[in-house]
C-alpha positions as YAML, in Angstrom:
chain: A
units: angstrom
residues:
- id: 1
  name: MET
  ca: [74.28, 143.38, 145.35]
- id: 2
  name: ASN
  ca: [70.46, 143.76, 146.57]
- id: 3
  name: SER
  ca: [69.75, 144.86, 149.81]
- id: 4
  name: PHE
  ca: [66.69, 144.75, 151.96]
- id: 5
  name: LEU
  ca: [65.63, 145.28, 155.03]
- id: 6
  name: GLY
  ca: [62.60, 144.63, 157.15]
- id: 7
  name: THR
  ca: [60.40, 142.88, 160.23]
- id: 8
  name: TYR
  ca: [57.43, 140.49, 159.49]
- id: 9
  name: ASN
  ca: [55.95, 138.35, 161.20]
- id: 10
  name: ILE
  ca: [55.44, 135.27, 159.55]
- id: 11
  name: SER
  ca: [54.03, 131.62, 160.20]
- id: 12
  name: LEU
  ca: [55.07, 128.47, 158.81]
- id: 13
  name: ASP
  ca: [53.03, 126.20, 155.94]
- id: 14
  name: ASP
  ca: [52.04, 122.63, 157.11]
- id: 15
  name: LYS
  ca: [55.58, 121.63, 155.47]
- id: 16
  name: GLY
  ca: [57.72, 124.08, 157.63]
- id: 17
  name: ARG
  ca: [58.30, 126.48, 154.90]
- id: 18
  name: LEU
  ca: [58.06, 130.31, 155.44]
- id: 19
  name: ASN
  ca: [56.25, 132.31, 152.95]
- id: 20
  name: VAL
  ca: [58.82, 135.24, 151.75]
- id: 21
  name: PRO
  ca: [57.00, 138.69, 151.52]
- id: 22
  name: ALA
  ca: [56.23, 139.87, 147.81]
- id: 23
  name: LYS
  ca: [58.57, 142.68, 148.60]
- id: 24
  name: PHE
  ca: [61.42, 140.48, 148.62]
- id: 25
  name: ARG
  ca: [60.76, 137.92, 146.05]
- id: 26
  name: GLY
  ca: [62.22, 139.94, 143.06]
- id: 27
  name: ALA
  ca: [65.49, 140.55, 144.85]
- id: 28
  name: LEU
  ca: [65.74, 136.77, 145.61]
- id: 29
  name: GLU
  ca: [65.12, 136.06, 142.36]
- id: 30
  name: GLN
  ca: [67.75, 138.27, 140.68]
- id: 31
  name: SER
  ca: [70.13, 136.54, 142.80]
- id: 32
  name: GLY
  ca: [70.01, 133.34, 141.57]
- id: 33
  name: PRO
  ca: [69.15, 130.12, 142.59]
- id: 34
  name: GLN
  ca: [72.04, 129.49, 145.17]
- id: 35
  name: LEU
  ca: [71.57, 131.26, 148.22]
- id: 36
  name: VAL
  ca: [73.15, 130.84, 151.57]
- id: 37
  name: VAL
  ca: [70.78, 131.14, 154.69]
- id: 38
  name: CYS
  ca: [72.40, 131.89, 158.23]
- id: 39
  name: VAL
  ca: [69.99, 131.82, 160.96]
- id: 40
  name: MET
  ca: [71.29, 134.60, 163.69]
- id: 41
  name: ASP
  ca: [69.46, 135.29, 166.99]
- id: 42
  name: ASN
  ca: [66.22, 134.32, 165.49]
- id: 43
  name: TYR
  ca: [66.82, 136.07, 162.17]
- id: 44
  name: LEU
  ca: [67.39, 134.94, 158.76]
- id: 45
  name: VAL
  ca: [70.21, 136.14, 156.85]
- id: 46
  name: VAL
  ca: [70.17, 135.43, 153.33]
- id: 47
  name: PHE
  ca: [73.41, 135.88, 151.00]
- id: 48
  name: PRO
  ca: [73.80, 135.18, 147.34]
- id: 49
  name: GLN
  ca: [76.58, 132.34, 146.80]
- id: 50
  name: ASN
  ca: [78.87, 134.59, 144.98]
- id: 51
  name: GLU
  ca: [78.47, 137.39, 147.73]
- id: 52
  name: TRP
  ca: [78.95, 134.82, 150.34]
- id: 53
  name: ALA
  ca: [82.23, 133.52, 148.99]
- id: 54
  name: GLU
  ca: [83.39, 137.03, 148.73]
- id: 55
  name: ASN
  ca: [82.68, 137.34, 152.37]
- id: 56
  name: GLU
  ca: [84.26, 134.26, 153.28]
- id: 57
  name: THR
  ca: [87.56, 135.36, 151.82]
- id: 58
  name: LYS
  ca: [87.54, 138.82, 153.43]
- id: 59
  name: LEU
  ca: [87.10, 136.81, 156.58]
- id: 60
  name: SER
  ca: [89.75, 134.20, 155.95]
- id: 61
  name: GLU
  ca: [92.15, 137.31, 155.56]
- id: 62
  name: LEU
  ca: [91.41, 138.97, 158.97]
- id: 63
  name: ASN
  ca: [94.04, 138.18, 161.78]
- id: 64
  name: ALA
  ca: [92.08, 135.87, 164.30]
- id: 65
  name: PHE
  ca: [93.96, 137.77, 167.19]
- id: 66
  name: ASP
  ca: [93.62, 141.09, 166.59]
...
């Protein structure tokens, strides 16, 4: 699993896309083409598809009433 953290001020291009900082591109490329992106409180959280599936499985096993 690749892990990276950082805070960057970014802007969107004319098509509404953001430019991923070069520091993160290699880690994202190693994760493969399928990513799950979540927007949480003005942050992007990016998971490789297989890691997201593992987290989803763990969450489904939790008791919602605990």
